[in-house]
N, CA and C of each residue as an Amber inpcrd file, in Angstrom:
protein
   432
  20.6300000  14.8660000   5.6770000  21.5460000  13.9570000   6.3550000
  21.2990000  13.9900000   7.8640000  21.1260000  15.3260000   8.4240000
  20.6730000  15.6960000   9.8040000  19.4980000  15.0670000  10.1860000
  18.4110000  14.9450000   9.3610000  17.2410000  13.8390000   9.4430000
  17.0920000  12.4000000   9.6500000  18.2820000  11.7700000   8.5290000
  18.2150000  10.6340000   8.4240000  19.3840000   9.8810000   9.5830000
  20.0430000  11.1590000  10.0830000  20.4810000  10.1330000  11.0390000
  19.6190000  10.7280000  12.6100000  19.2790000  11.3390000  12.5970000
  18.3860000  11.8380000  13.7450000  17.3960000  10.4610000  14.4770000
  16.6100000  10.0600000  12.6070000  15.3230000   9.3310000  12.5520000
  16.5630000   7.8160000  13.3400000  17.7710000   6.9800000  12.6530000
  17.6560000   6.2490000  12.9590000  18.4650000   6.5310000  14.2190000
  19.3730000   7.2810000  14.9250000  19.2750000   7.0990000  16.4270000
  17.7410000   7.0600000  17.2810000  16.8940000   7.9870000  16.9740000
  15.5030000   7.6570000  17.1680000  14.9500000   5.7800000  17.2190000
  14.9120000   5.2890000  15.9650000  15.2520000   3.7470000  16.2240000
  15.7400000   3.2320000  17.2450000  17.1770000   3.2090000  17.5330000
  17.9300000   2.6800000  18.1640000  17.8140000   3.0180000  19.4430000
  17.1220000   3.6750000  20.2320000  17.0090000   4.3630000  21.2270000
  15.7490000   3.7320000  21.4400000  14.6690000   3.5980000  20.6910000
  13.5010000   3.3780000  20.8500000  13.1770000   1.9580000  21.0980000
  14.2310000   1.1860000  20.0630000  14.4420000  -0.3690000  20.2730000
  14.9600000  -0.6930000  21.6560000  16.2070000   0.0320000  22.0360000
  16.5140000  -0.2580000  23.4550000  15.3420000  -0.1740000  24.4270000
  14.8990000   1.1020000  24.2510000  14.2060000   1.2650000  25.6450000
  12.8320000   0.3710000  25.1860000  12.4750000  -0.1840000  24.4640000
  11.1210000  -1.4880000  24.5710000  10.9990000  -2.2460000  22.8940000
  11.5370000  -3.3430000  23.2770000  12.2120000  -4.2920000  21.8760000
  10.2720000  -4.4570000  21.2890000   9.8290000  -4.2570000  22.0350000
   8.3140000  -4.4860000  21.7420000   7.8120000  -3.4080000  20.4210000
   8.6090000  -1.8930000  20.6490000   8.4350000  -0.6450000  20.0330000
   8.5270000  -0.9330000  18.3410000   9.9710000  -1.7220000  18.4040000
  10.6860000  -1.7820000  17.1540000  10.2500000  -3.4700000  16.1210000
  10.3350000  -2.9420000  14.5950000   9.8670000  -4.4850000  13.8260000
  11.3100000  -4.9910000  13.6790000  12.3180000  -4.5290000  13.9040000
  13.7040000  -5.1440000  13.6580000  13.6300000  -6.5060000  13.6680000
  13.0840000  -7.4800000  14.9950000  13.1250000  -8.9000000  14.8560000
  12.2470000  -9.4590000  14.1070000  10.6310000  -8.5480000  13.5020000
  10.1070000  -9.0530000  12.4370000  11.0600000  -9.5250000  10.8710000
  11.7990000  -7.9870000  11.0420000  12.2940000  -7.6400000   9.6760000
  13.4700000  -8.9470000   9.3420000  13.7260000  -8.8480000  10.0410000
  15.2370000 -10.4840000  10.4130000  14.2320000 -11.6430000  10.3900000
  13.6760000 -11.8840000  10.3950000  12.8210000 -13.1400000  10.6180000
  12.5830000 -13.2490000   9.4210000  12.0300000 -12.4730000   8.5240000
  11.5690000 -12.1090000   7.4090000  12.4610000 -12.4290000   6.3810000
  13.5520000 -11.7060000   6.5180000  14.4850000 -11.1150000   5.7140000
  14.9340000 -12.5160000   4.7990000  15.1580000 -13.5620000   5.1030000
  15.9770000 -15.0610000   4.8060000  14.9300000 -15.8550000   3.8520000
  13.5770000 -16.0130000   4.3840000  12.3870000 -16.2070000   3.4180000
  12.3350000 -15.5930000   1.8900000  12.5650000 -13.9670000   2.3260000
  12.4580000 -13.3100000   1.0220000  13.4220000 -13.4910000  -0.0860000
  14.4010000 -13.9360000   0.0930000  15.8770000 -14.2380000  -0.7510000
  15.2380000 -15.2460000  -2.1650000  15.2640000 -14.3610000  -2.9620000
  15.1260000 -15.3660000  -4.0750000  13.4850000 -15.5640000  -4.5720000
  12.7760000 -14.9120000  -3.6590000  11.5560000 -15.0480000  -3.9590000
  10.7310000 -13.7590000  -4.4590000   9.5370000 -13.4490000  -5.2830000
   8.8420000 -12.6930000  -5.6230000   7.1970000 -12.7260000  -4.7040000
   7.5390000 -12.7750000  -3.6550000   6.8920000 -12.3990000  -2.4160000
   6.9240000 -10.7400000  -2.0460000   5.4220000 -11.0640000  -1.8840000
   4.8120000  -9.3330000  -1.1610000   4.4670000  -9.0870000  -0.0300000
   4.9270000  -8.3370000   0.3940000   4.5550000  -8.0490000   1.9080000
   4.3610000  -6.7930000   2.1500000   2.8750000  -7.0190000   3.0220000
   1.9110000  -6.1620000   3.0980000   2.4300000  -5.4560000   4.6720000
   1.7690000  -4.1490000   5.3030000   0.9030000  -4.0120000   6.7660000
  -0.1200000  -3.4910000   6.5380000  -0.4690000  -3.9990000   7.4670000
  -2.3920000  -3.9110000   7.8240000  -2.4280000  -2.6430000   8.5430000
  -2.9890000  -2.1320000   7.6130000  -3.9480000  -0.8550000   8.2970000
  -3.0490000  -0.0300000   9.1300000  -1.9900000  -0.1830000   9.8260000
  -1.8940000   1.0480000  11.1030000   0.1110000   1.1020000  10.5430000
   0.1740000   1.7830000   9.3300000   1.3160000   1.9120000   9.1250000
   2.5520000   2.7940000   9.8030000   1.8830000   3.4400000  10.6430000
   2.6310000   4.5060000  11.8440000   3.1490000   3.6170000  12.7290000
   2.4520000   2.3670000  13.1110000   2.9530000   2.2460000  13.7520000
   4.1820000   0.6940000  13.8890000   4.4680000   0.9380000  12.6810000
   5.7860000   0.0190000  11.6950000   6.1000000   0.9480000  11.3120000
   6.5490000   1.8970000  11.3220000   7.2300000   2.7420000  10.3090000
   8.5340000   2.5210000  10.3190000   9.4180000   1.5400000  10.7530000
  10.8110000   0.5590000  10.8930000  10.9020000  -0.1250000  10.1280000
   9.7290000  -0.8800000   9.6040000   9.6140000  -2.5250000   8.9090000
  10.4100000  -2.2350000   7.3450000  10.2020000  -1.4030000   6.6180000
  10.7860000  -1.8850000   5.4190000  12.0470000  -0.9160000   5.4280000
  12.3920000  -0.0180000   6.4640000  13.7780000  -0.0090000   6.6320000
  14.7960000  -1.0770000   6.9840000  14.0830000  -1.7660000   7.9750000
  14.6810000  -2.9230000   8.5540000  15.1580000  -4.1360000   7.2160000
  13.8790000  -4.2740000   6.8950000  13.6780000  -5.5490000   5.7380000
  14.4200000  -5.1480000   4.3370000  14.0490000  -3.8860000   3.8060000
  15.3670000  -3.5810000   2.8620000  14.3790000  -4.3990000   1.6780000
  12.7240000  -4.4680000   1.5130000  12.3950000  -5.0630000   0.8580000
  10.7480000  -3.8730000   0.4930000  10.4140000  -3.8290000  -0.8700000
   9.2930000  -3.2480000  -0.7370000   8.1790000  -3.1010000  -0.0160000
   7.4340000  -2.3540000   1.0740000   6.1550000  -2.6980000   1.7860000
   4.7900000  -2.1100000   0.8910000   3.8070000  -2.8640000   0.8680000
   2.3850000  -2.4070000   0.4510000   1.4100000  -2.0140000   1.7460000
   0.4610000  -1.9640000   1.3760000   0.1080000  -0.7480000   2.5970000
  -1.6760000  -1.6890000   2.2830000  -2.0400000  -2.4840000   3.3250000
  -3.5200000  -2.8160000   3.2160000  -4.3960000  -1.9140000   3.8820000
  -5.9420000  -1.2590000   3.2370000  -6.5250000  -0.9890000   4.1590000
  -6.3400000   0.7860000   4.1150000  -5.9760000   1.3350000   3.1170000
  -5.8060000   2.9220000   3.7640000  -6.2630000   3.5930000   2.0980000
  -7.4880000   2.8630000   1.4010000  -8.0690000   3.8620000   0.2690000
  -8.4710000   5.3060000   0.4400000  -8.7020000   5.2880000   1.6070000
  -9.1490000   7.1640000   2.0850000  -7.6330000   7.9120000   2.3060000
  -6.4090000   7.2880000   2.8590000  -5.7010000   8.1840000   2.9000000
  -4.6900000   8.5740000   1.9720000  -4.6240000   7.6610000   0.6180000
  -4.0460000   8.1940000   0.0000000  -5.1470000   8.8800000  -1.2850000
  -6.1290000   9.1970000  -0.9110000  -6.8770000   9.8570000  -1.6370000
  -6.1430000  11.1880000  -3.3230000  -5.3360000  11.4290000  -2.6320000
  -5.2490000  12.6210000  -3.6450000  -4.2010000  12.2290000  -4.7750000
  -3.6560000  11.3570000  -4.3950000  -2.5750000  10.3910000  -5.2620000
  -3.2280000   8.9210000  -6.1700000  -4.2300000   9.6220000  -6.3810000
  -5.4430000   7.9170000  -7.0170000  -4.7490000   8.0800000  -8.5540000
  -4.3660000   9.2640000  -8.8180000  -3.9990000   8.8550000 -10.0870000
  -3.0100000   8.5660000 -10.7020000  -1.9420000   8.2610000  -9.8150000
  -0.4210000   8.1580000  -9.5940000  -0.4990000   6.7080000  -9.5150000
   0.0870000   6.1160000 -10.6700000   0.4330000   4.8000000 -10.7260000
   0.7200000   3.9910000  -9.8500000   2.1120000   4.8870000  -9.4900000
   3.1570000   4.3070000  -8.0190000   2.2020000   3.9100000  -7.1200000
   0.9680000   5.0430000  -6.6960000   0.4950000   5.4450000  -5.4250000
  -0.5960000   4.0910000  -5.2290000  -1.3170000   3.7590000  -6.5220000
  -2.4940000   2.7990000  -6.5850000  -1.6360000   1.1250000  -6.3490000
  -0.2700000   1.4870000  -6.7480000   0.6360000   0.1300000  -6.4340000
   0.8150000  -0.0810000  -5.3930000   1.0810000   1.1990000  -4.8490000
   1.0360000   0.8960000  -3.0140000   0.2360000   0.3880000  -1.8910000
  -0.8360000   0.4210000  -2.2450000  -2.0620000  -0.1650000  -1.4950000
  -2.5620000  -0.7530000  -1.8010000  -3.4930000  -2.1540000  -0.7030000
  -5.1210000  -2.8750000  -1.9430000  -6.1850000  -2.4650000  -0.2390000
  -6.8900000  -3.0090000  -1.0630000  -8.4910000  -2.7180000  -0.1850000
  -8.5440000  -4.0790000   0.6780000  -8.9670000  -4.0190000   1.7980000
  -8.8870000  -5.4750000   2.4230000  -9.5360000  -6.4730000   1.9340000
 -10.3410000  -5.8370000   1.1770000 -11.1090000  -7.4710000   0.2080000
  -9.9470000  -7.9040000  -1.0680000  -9.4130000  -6.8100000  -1.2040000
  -8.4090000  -7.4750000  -2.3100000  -7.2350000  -8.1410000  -1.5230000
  -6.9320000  -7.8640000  -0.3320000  -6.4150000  -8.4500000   0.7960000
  -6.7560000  -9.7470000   0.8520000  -7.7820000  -9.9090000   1.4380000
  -8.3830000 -11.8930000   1.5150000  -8.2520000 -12.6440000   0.2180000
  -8.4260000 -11.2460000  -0.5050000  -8.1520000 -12.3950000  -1.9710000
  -6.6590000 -13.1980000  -2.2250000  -6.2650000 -12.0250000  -1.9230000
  -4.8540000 -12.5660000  -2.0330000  -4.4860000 -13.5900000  -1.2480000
  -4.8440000 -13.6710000   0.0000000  -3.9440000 -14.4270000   1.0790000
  -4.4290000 -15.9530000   0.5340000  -5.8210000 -16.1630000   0.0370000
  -6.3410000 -17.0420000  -0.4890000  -6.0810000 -18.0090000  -1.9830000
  -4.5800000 -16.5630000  -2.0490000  -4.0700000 -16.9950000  -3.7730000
  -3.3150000 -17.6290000  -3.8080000  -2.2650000 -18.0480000  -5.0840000
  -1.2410000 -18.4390000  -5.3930000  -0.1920000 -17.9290000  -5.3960000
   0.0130000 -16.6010000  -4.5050000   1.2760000 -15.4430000  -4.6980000
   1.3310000 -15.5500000  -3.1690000   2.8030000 -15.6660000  -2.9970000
   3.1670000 -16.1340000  -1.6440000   3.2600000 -14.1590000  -0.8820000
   2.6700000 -14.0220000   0.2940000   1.9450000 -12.8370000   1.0460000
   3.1140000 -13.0840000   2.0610000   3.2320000 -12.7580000   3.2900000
   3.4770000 -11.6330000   4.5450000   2.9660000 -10.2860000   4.6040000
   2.6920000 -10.6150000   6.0720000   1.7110000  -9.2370000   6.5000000
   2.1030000  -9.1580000   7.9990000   2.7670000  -7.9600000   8.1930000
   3.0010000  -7.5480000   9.6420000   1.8490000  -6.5930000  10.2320000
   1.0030000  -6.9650000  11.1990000  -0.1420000  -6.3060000  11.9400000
  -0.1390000  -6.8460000  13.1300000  -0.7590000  -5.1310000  13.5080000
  -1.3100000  -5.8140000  15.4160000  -1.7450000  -6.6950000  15.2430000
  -1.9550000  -7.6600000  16.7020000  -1.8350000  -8.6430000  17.1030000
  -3.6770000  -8.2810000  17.1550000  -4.3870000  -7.0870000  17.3170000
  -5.5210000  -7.0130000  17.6930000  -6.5670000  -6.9410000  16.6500000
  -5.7450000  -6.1110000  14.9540000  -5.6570000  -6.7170000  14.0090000
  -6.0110000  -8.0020000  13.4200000  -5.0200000  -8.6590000  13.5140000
  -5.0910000 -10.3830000  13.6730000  -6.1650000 -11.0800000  14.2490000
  -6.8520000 -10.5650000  15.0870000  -7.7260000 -11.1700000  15.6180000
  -8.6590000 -11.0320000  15.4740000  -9.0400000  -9.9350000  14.9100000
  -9.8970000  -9.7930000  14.0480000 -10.1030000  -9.9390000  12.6810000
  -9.1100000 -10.5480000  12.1530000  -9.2860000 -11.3370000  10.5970000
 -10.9580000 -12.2610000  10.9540000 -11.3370000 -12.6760000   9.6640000
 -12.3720000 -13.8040000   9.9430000 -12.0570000 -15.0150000  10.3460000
 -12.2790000 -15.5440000  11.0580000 -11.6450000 -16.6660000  11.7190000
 -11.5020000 -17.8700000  10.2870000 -12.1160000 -18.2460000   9.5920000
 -11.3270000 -19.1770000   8.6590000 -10.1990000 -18.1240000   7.9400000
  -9.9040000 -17.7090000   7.5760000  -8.8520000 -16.7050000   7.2030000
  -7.5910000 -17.1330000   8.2220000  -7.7480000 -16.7720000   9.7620000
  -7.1450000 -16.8340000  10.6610000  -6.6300000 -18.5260000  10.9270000
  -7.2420000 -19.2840000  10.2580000  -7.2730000 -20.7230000  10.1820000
  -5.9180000 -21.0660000   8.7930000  -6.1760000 -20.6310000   7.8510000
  -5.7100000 -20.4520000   7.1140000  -3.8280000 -20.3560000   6.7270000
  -3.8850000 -18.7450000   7.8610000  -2.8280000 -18.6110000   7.2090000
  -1.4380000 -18.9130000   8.8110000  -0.2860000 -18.5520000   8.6250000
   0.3900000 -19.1410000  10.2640000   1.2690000 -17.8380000  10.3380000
   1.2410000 -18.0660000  12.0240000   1.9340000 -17.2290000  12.0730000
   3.4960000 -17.1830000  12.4700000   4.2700000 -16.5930000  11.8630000
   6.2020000 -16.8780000  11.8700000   6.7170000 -16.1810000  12.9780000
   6.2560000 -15.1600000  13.7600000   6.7830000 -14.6870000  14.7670000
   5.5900000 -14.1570000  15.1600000   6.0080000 -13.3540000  16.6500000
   4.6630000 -12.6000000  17.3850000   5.8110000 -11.9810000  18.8310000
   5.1600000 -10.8240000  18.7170000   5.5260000 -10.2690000  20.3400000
   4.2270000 -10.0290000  21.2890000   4.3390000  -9.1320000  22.5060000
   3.1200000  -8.8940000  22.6990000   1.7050000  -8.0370000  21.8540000
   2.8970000  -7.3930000  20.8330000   1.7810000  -6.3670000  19.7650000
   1.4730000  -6.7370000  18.7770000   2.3800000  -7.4960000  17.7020000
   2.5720000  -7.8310000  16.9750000   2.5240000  -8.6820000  16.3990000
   1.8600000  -9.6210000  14.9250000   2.2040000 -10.6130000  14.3890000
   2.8230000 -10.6010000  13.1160000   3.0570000 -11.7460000  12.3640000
   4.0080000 -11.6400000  11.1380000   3.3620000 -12.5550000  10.6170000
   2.4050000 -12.8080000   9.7250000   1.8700000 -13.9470000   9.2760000
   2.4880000 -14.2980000   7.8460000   1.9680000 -15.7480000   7.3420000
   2.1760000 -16.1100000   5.9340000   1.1520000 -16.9540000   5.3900000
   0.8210000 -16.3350000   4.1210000  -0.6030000 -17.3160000   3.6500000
   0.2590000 -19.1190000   3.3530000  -1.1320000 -19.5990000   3.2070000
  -0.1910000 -21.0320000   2.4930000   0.6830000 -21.3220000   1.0800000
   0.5080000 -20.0300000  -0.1120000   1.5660000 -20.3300000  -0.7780000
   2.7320000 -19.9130000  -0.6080000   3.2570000 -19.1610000   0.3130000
   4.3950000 -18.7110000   1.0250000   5.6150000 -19.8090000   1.6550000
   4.3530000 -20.3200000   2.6620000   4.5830000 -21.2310000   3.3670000
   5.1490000 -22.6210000   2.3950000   4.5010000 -22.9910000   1.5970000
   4.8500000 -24.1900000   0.6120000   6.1940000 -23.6880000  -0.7000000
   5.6980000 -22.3670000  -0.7170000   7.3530000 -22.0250000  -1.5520000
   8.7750000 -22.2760000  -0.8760000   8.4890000 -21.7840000   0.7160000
   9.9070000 -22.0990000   0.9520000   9.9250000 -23.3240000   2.4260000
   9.1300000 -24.4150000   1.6020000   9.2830000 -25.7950000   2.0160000
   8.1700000 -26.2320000   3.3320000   7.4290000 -25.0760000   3.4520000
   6.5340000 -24.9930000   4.7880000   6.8670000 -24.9660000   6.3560000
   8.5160000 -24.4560000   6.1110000   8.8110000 -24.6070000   7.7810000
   8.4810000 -23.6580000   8.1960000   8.1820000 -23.2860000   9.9690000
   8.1700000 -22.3150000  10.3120000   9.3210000 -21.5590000  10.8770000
């Protein structure tokens, strides 16, 4: 209990002192899309440094991009559910299963540029983006 409220004054402290720090306005942005839908949402590669996002969102996160670090858990069902490989990544964004993916912004820019063509992005700070492939986008009517 001493932890869990430690961690979120930690949050709240951290959000004040640089709104940039915290995914809170991802997670709210997010949050209204997901209602009703069987949408997945991923982060790319640098999960330390979201470690807010699916507290915030209150919605499952998958983890792109980290086959070496969960190495010792390969045979744990849960564990292989938790992650895909970034090629199973493009596959997806390219699919029929509506995606979100919160990643640096530096990240992002380094997608392949038709990829980056592809998919839009719903919010952004200076670090950060929040993207959505196009069946996302067309499930819940294509607004941004």
């Amino acid at each position: 209990a001493v932890f869990c409220a430690a961690s979120v004054g930690v949050s709240v402290v951290m959000e004040k002192a640089n709104p940039n720090y915290s995914t809170k306005s991802f997670a709210e942005a997010l949050k209204a899309r997901l209602s009703g839908t069987n949408a997945q949402v991923f982060i790319y590669d640098h999960p330390g440094a979201f470690y807010d996002f699916e507290f915030y969102l209150g919605h499952p996160v998958k983890l792109v991009g980290l086959e070496g670090e969960l190495e010792l858990t390969k045979g744990d069902e849960e564990e292989r559910e938790a992650s895909v490989t970034h090629e199973k990544f493009k596959e997806m964004l390219n699919g029929s299963d509506s995606i979100y993916c919160l990643m640096r912004k530096s990240d992002y820019l380094g997608l392949d540029p038709n990829d980056r063509k592809r998919v839009r992005i719903l919010t952004e700070d200076k670090r950060k983006v929040l993207i959505a492939n196009p069946a996302a986008l067309s499930q819940r009517g294509g607004s941004l």
